Coordinates of C-alpha atoms in Angstrom, one line a residue:
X941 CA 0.0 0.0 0.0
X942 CA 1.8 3.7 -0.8
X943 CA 2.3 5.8 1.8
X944 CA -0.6 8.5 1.4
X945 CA -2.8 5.6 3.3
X946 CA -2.0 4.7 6.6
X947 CA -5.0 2.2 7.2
X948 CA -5.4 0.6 10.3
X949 CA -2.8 -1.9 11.8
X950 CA -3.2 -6.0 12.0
X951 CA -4.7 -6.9 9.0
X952 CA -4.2 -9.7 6.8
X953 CA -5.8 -9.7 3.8
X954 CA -5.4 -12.9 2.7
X955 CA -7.3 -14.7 5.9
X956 CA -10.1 -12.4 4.8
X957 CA -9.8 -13.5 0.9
X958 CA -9.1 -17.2 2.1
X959 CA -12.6 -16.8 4.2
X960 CA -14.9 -15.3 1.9
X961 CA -13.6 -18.1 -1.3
X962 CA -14.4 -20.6 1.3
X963 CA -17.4 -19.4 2.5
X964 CA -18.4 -19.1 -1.2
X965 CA -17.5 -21.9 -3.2
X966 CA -20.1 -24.8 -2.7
X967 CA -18.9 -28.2 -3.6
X968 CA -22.5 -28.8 -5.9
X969 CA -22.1 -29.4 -9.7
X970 CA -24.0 -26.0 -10.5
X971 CA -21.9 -23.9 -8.5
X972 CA -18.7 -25.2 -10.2
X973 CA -20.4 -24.6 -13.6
X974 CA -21.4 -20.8 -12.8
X975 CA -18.1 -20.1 -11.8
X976 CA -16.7 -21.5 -14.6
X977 CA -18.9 -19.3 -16.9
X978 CA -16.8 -16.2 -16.1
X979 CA -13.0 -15.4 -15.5
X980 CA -12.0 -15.6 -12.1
X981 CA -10.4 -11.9 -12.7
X982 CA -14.5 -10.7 -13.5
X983 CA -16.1 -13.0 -10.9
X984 CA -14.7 -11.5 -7.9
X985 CA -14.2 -7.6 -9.4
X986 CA -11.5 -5.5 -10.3
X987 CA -8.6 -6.6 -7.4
X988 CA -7.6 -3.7 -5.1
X989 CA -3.9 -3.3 -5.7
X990 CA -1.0 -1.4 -3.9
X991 CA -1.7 1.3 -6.4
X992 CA -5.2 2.1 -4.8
X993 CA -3.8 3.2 -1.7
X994 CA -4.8 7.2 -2.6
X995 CA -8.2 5.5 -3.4
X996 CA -9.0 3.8 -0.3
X997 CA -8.1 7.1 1.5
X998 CA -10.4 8.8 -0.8
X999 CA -13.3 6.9 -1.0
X1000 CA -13.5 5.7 2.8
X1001 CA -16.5 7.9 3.7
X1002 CA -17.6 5.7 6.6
X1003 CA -14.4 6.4 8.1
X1004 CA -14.9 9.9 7.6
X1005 CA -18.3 10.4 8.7
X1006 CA -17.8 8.8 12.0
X1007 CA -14.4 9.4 12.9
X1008 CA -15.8 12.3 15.8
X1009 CA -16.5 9.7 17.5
X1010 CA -13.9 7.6 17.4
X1011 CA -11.2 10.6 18.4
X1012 CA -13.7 11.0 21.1
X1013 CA -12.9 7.6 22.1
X1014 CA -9.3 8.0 22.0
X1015 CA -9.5 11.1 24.1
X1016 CA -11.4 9.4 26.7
X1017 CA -8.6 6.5 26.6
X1018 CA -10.7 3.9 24.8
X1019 CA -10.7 2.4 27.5
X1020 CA -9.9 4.6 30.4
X1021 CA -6.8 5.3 31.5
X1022 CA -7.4 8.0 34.7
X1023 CA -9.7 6.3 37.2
X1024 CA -11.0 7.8 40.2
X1025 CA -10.0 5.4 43.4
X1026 CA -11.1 7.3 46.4
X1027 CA -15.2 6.8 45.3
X1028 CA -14.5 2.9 44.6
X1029 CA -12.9 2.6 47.7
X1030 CA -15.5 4.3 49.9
X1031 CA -17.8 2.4 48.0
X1032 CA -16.3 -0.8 49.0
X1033 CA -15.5 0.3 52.9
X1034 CA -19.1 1.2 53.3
X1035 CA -20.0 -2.7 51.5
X1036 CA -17.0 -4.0 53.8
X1037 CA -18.6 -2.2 57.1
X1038 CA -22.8 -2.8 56.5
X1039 CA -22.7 -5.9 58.2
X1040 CA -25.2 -4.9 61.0
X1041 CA -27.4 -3.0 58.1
X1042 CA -30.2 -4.4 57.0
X1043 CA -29.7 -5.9 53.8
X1044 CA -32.0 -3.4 51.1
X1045 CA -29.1 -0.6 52.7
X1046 CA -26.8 -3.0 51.5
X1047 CA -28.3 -3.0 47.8
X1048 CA -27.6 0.4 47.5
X1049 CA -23.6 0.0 47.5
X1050 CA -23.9 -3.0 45.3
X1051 CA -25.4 -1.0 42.1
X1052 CA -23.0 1.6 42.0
X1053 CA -19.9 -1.2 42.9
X1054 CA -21.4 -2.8 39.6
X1055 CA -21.1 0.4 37.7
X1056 CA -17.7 1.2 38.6
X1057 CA -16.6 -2.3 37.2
X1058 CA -16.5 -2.1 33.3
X1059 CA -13.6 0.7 34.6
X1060 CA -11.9 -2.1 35.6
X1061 CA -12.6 -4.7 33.2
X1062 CA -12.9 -2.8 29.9
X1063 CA -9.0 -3.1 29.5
X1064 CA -9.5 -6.9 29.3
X1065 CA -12.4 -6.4 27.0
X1066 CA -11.6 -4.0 25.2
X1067 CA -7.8 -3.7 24.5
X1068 CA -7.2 -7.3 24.0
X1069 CA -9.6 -7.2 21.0
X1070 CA -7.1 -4.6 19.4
X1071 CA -6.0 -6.6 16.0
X1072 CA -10.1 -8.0 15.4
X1073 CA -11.1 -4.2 15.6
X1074 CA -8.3 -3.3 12.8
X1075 CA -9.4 -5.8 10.8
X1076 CA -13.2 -5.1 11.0
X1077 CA -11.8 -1.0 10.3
X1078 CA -10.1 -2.2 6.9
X1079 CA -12.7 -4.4 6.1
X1080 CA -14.7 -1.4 5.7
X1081 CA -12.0 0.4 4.0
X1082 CA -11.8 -1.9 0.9
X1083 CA -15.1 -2.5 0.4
X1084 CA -15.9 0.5 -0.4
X1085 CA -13.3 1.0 -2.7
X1086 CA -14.5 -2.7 -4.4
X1087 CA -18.1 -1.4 -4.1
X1088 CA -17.3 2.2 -6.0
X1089 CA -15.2 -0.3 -9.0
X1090 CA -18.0 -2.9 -9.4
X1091 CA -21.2 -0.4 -8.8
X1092 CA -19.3 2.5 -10.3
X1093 CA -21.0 4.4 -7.6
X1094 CA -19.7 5.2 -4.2
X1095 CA -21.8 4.2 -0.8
X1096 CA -23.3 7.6 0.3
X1097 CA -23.8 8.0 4.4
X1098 CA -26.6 10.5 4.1
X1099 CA -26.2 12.6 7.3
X1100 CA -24.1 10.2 9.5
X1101 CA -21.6 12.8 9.8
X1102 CA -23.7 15.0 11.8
X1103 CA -25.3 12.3 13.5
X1104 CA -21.4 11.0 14.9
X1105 CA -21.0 14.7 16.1
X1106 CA -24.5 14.9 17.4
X1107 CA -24.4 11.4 19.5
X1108 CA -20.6 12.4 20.7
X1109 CA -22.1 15.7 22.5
X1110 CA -25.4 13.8 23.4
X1111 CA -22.7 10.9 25.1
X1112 CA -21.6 13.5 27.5
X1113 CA -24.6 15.4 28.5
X1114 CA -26.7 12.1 29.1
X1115 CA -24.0 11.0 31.3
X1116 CA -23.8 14.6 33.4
X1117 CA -28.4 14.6 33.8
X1118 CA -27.6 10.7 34.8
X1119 CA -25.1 11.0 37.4
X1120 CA -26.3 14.5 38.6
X1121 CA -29.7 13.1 39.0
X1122 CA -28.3 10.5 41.1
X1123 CA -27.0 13.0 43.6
X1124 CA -30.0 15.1 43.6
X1125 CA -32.1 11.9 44.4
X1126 CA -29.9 9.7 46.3
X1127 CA -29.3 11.0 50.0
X1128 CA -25.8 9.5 50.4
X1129 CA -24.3 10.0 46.7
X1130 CA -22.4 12.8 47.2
X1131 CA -21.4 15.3 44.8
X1132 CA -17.4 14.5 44.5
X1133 CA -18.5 10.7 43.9
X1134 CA -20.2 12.3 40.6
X1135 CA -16.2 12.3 38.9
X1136 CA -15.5 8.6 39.2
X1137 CA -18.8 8.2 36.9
X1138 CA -19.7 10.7 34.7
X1139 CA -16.6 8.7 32.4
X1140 CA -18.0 5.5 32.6
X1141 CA -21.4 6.5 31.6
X1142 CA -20.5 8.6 28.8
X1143 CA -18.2 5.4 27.7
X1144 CA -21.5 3.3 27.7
X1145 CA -23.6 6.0 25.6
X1146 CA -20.4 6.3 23.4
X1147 CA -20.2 2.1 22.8
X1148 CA -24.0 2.4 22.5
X1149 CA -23.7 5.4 19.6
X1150 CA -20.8 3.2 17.8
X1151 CA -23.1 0.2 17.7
X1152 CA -26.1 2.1 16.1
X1153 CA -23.8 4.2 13.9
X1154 CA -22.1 0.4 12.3
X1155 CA -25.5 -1.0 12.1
X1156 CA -27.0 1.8 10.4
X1157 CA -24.1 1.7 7.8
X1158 CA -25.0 -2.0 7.2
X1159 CA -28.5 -1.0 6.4
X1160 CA -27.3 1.6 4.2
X1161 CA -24.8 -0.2 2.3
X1162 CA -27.5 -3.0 1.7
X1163 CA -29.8 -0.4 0.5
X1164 CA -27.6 0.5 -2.1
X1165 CA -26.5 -3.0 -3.0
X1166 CA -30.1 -3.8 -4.1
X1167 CA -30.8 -0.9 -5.5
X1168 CA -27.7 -1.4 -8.2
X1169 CA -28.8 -5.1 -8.6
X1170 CA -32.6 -3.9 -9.2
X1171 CA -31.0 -2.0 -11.9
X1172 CA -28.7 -4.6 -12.9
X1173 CA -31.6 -7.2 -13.5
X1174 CA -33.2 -4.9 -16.1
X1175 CA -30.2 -4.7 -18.4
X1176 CA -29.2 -7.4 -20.9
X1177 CA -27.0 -10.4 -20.0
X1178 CA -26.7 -9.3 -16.3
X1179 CA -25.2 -12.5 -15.4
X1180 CA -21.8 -11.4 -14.4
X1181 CA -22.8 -8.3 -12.4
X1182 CA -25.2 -10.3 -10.4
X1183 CA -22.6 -12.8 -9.5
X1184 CA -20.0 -9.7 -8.7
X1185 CA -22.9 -8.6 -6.4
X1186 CA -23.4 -11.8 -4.8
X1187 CA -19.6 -11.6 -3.5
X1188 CA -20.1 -7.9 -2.4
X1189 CA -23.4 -9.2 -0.5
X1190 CA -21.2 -11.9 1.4
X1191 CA -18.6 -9.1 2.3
X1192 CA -21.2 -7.3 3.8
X1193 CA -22.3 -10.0 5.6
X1194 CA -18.6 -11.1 6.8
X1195 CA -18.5 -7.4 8.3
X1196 CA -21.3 -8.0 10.4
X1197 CA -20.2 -11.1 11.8
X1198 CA -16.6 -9.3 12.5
X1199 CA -18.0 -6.5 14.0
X1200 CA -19.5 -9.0 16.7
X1201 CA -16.0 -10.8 17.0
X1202 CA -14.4 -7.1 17.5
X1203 CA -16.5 -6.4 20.0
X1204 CA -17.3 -10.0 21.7
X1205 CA -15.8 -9.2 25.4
X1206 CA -16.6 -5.8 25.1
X1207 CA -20.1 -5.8 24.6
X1208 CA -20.9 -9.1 26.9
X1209 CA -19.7 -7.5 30.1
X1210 CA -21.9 -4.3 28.6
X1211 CA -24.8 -6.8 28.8
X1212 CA -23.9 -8.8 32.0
X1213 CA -24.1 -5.2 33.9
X1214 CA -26.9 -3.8 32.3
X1215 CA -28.7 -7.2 33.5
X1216 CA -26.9 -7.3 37.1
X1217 CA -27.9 -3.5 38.0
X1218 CA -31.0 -3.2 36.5
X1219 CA -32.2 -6.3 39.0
X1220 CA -30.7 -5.1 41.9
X1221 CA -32.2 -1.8 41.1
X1222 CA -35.6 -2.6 40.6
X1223 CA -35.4 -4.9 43.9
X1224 CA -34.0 -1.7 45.6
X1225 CA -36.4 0.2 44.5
X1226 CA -39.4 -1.7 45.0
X1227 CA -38.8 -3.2 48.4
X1228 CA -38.2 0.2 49.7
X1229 CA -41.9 1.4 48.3
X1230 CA -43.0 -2.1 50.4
X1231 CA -41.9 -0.7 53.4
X1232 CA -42.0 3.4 53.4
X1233 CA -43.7 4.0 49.9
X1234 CA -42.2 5.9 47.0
X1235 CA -39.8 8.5 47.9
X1236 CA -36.9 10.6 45.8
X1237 CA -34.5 7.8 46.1
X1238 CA -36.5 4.9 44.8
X1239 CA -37.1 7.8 41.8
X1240 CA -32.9 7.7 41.6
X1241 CA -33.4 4.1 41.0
X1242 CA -36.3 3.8 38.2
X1243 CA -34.0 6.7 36.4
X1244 CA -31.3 3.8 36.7
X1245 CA -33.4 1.2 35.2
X1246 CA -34.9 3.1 32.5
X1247 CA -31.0 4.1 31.1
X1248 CA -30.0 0.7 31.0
X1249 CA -32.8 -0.9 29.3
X1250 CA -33.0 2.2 27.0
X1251 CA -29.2 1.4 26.1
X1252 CA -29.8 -2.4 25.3
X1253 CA -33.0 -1.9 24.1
X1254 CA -31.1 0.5 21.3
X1255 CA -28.3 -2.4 21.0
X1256 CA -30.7 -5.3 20.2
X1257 CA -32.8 -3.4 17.9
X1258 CA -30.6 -1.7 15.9
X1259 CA -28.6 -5.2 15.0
X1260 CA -32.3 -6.8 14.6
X1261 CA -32.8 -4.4 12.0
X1262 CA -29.9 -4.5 10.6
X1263 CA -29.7 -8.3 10.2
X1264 CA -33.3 -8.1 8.3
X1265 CA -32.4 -5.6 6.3
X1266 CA -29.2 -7.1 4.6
X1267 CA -30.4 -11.0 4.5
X1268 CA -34.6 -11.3 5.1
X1269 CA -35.0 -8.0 2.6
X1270 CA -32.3 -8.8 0.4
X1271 CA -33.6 -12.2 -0.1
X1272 CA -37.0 -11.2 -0.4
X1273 CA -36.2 -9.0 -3.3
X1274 CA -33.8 -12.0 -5.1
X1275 CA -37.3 -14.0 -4.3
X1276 CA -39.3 -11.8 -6.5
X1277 CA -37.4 -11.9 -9.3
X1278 CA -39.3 -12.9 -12.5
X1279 CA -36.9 -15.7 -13.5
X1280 CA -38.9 -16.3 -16.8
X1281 CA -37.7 -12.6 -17.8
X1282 CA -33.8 -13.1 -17.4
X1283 CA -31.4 -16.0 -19.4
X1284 CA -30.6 -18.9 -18.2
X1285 CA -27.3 -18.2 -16.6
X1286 CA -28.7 -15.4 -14.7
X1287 CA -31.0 -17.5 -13.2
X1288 CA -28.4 -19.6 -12.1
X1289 CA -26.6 -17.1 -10.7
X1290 CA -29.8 -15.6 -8.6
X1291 CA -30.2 -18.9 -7.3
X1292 CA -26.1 -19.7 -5.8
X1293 CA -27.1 -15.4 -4.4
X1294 CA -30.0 -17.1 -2.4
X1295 CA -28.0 -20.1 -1.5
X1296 CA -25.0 -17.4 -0.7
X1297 CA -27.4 -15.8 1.5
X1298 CA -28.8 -18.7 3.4
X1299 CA -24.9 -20.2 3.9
X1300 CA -23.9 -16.8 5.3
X1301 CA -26.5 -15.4 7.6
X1302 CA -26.2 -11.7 8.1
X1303 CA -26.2 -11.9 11.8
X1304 CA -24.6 -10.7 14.7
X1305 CA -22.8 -13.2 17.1
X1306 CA -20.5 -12.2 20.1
X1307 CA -17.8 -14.8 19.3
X1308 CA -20.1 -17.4 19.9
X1309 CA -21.6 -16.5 23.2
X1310 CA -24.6 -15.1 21.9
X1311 CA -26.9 -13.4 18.8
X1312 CA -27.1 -9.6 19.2
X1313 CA -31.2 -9.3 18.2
X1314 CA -34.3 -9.0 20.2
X1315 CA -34.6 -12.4 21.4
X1316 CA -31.9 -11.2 23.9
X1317 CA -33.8 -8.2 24.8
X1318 CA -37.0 -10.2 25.7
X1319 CA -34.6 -12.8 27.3
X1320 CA -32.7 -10.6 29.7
X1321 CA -36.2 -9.3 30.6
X1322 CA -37.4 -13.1 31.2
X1323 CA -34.0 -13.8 33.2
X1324 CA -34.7 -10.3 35.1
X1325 CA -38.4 -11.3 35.8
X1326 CA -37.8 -14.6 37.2
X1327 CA -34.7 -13.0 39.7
X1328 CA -36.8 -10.4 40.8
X1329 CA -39.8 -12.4 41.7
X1330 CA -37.2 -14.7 43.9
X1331 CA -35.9 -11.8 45.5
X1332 CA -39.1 -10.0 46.0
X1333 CA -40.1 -13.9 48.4
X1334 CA -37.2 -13.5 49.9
X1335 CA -37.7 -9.8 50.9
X1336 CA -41.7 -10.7 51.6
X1337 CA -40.3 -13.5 54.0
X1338 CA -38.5 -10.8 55.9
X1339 CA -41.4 -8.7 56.5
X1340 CA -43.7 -11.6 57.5
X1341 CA -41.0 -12.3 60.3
X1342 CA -40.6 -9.0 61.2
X1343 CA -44.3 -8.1 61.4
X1344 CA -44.8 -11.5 63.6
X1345 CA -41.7 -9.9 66.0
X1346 CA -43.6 -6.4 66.4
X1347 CA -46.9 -8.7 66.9
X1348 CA -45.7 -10.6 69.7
X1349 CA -43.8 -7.4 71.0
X1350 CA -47.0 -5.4 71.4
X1351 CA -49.1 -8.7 72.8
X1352 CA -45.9 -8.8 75.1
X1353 CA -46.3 -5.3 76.3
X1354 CA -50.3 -5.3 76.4
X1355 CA -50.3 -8.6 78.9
X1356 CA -47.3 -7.1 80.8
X1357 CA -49.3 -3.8 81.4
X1358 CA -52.4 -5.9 81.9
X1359 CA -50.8 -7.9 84.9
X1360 CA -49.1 -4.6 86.4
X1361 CA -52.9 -3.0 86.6
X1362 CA -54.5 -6.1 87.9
X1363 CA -51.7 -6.3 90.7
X1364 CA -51.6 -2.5 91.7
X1365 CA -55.1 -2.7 93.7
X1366 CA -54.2 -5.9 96.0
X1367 CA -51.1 -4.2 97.2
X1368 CA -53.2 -1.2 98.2
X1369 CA -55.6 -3.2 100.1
X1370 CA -52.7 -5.1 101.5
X1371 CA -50.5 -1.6 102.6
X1372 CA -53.9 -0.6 104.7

């Protein structure tokens, strides 16, 4: 590559090349014969060269468009590099020393302990992901310069520059009315334990921005991809360009399944505390409304609950939609094609696009430990249900005993003042 294009770091081309011809290539007699039609040279497009190095610069407008954000990131250490200790430690000492509390007072130091974790973690999860993250960056890099040399036009991000810029400033201020709400509602969050969060929570809006920014890019390079094979259909021996599409389609689809492998560890421990402090919050709140009814502080808790199943509410949509929009849509569209209006070798290569599509599902996977959609939305609110309900027995059980205490306190007290009023007259009669 010259030296006008930097690029990103750890990328190996030819694991991604050796992928996709794998991923491809199906062992069935017709597959073999539509690849033999064309020249290997015209299959897979015109090859991207050392010579395209101005190009890739040129034409990368998705790193363009969103690279506020990503400088945001770096400022705010991607992953942090300042932490404040002082808040985690008091946090901890007042955990360490609540022994004697009851256990709801407990709760409270357990949700913000659990938010002051990913500051801790995110280095694992984050940094050691480093080389999958490049290559998922230069992934996006070339195929846009492929796209612009098949298509002969370039993949246009209508507005997502101002939507980067927009969503870094929004990171920021939705972390400051978070955290400030905290201290307005909670009686013992201080003000000077506001620093050790307002990072962390901006960090979470900014991961959540970057996940709706790459799935709306998938959305809109799909768009594009069908329109360009709409209007490929209609011309006259499209053969060729439909089966050049069919490999840009599976690169698309390879992107998404890398952005989930770039962001595997990061993103799990982003759902594993979204899941662990939303329960403890709701059981906070609601077992303090049990006993004294609602007050500001359960109020600091539903604001809690709401953010973080706002933020993976956002997560599992947005990669539901994008998911449907560059297979289910896309195939739907291949499915409508009136095959009885195109040649025969067209045909053939519509059908290896739908077979290309069903062998490489569009779909987002965090390395294998689960699909980003909203089957994990409804199941962290199935998990969260059935928790809740085990600690809400558990807290019920506690007030039943406590109520039968105070019950046989007062009976206690009533028959002791009952005996002291039935003895006073006898020792009056007795004293005269």
């Amino acid at each position: 590559m010259n030296k006008e294009f930097q690029g990103y770091r750890v990328y190996d081309s030819s694991d991604h090349d050796r992928l996709r011809k794998r991923d491809m290539h199906d062992k069935s007699d017709d597959k073999n014969a539509g690849i033999r039609d064309f020249d290997a040279k015209e299959l897979y497009g015109p090859k991207i060269t050392d010579k395209d190095g101005a190009l890739l610069d040129a034409h990368d407008s998705f790193y363009k468009t969103t690279k506020s954000l990503l400088v945001l990131f770096q400022i705010m250490g991607v992953m942090p590099i300042m932490r404040v200790p002082k808040v985690g430690k008091e946090r901890l000492t007042k955990f360490q020393n609540s022994s004697n509390k009851r256990f709801d007072e407990v709760i409270y130091n357990i949700i913000f302990l659990s938010i002051l974790i990913p500051h801790f973690l995110l280095p694992i999860a984050s940094w050691r992901h480093g080389p999958q993250v490049a290559i998922f960056k230069n992934m996006w890099t070339h195929y846009q310069l492929k796209y612009l040399k098949i298509t002969d036009t370039p993949i246009v991000f209508p507005n997502l520059y101002l939507l980067t810029w927009g969503l870094c400033i929004f990171s920021w201020t939705l972390s400051f009315a978070v955290i400030l709400s905290q201290h307005y509602l909670q009686e013992d969050f201080e003000l000077w334990y506001t620093f050790a969060y307002f990072h962390i929570i901006a960090m979470l809006d900014g991961f959540c921005s970057l996940w709706y920014i790459n799935c709306n890019a998938f959305g809109t390079a799909s768009r594009g991809l069908a329109m360009n094979l709409h209007k490929a259909l209609e011309a006259e021996h499209p053969a060729l360009k439909v089966a050049q599409y069919r490999h840009l389609w599976v690169d698309l689809s390879h992107m998404m399944q890398q952005l989930g492998r770039a962001y595997s560890n990061m993103y799990g421990i982003y759902c594993m505390v979204i899941f662990f402090t939303t329960t403890i919050s709701l059981y906070g709140a609601l077992s303090e409304i049990l006993e004294h009814g609602l007050s500001y502080k359960e109020m600091g808790l539903f604001v809690i609950v709401g953010y973080c199943m706002t933020l993976l509410f956002i997560i599992c949509n947005e990669a539901y939609h994008a998911s449907r929009k560059v297979g289910l849509e896309f195939q739907v569209r291949l499915l409508n094609v009136n095959l009885g209006a195109i040649d025969r070798k067209t045909q053939r290569e519509v059908e290896m696009f739908l077979v290309a599509i069903a062998k490489n599902p569009p779909i987002m996977n965090l390395d294998g430990f689960t699909n980003i959609n909203r089957e994990l939305f409804t199941a962290n609110i199935s998990f969260m249900s059935t928790y809740l309900i085990v600690l809400m027995q558990f807290k019920l059980t506690l007030l039943r005993q406590g109520a039968r205490k105070t019950l046989k306190s007062i009976v206690k007290a009533v028959f002791n003042t009952s005996t002291t009023l039935l003895d006073d007259p006898v020792t009056e009669d007795d004293e005269e």
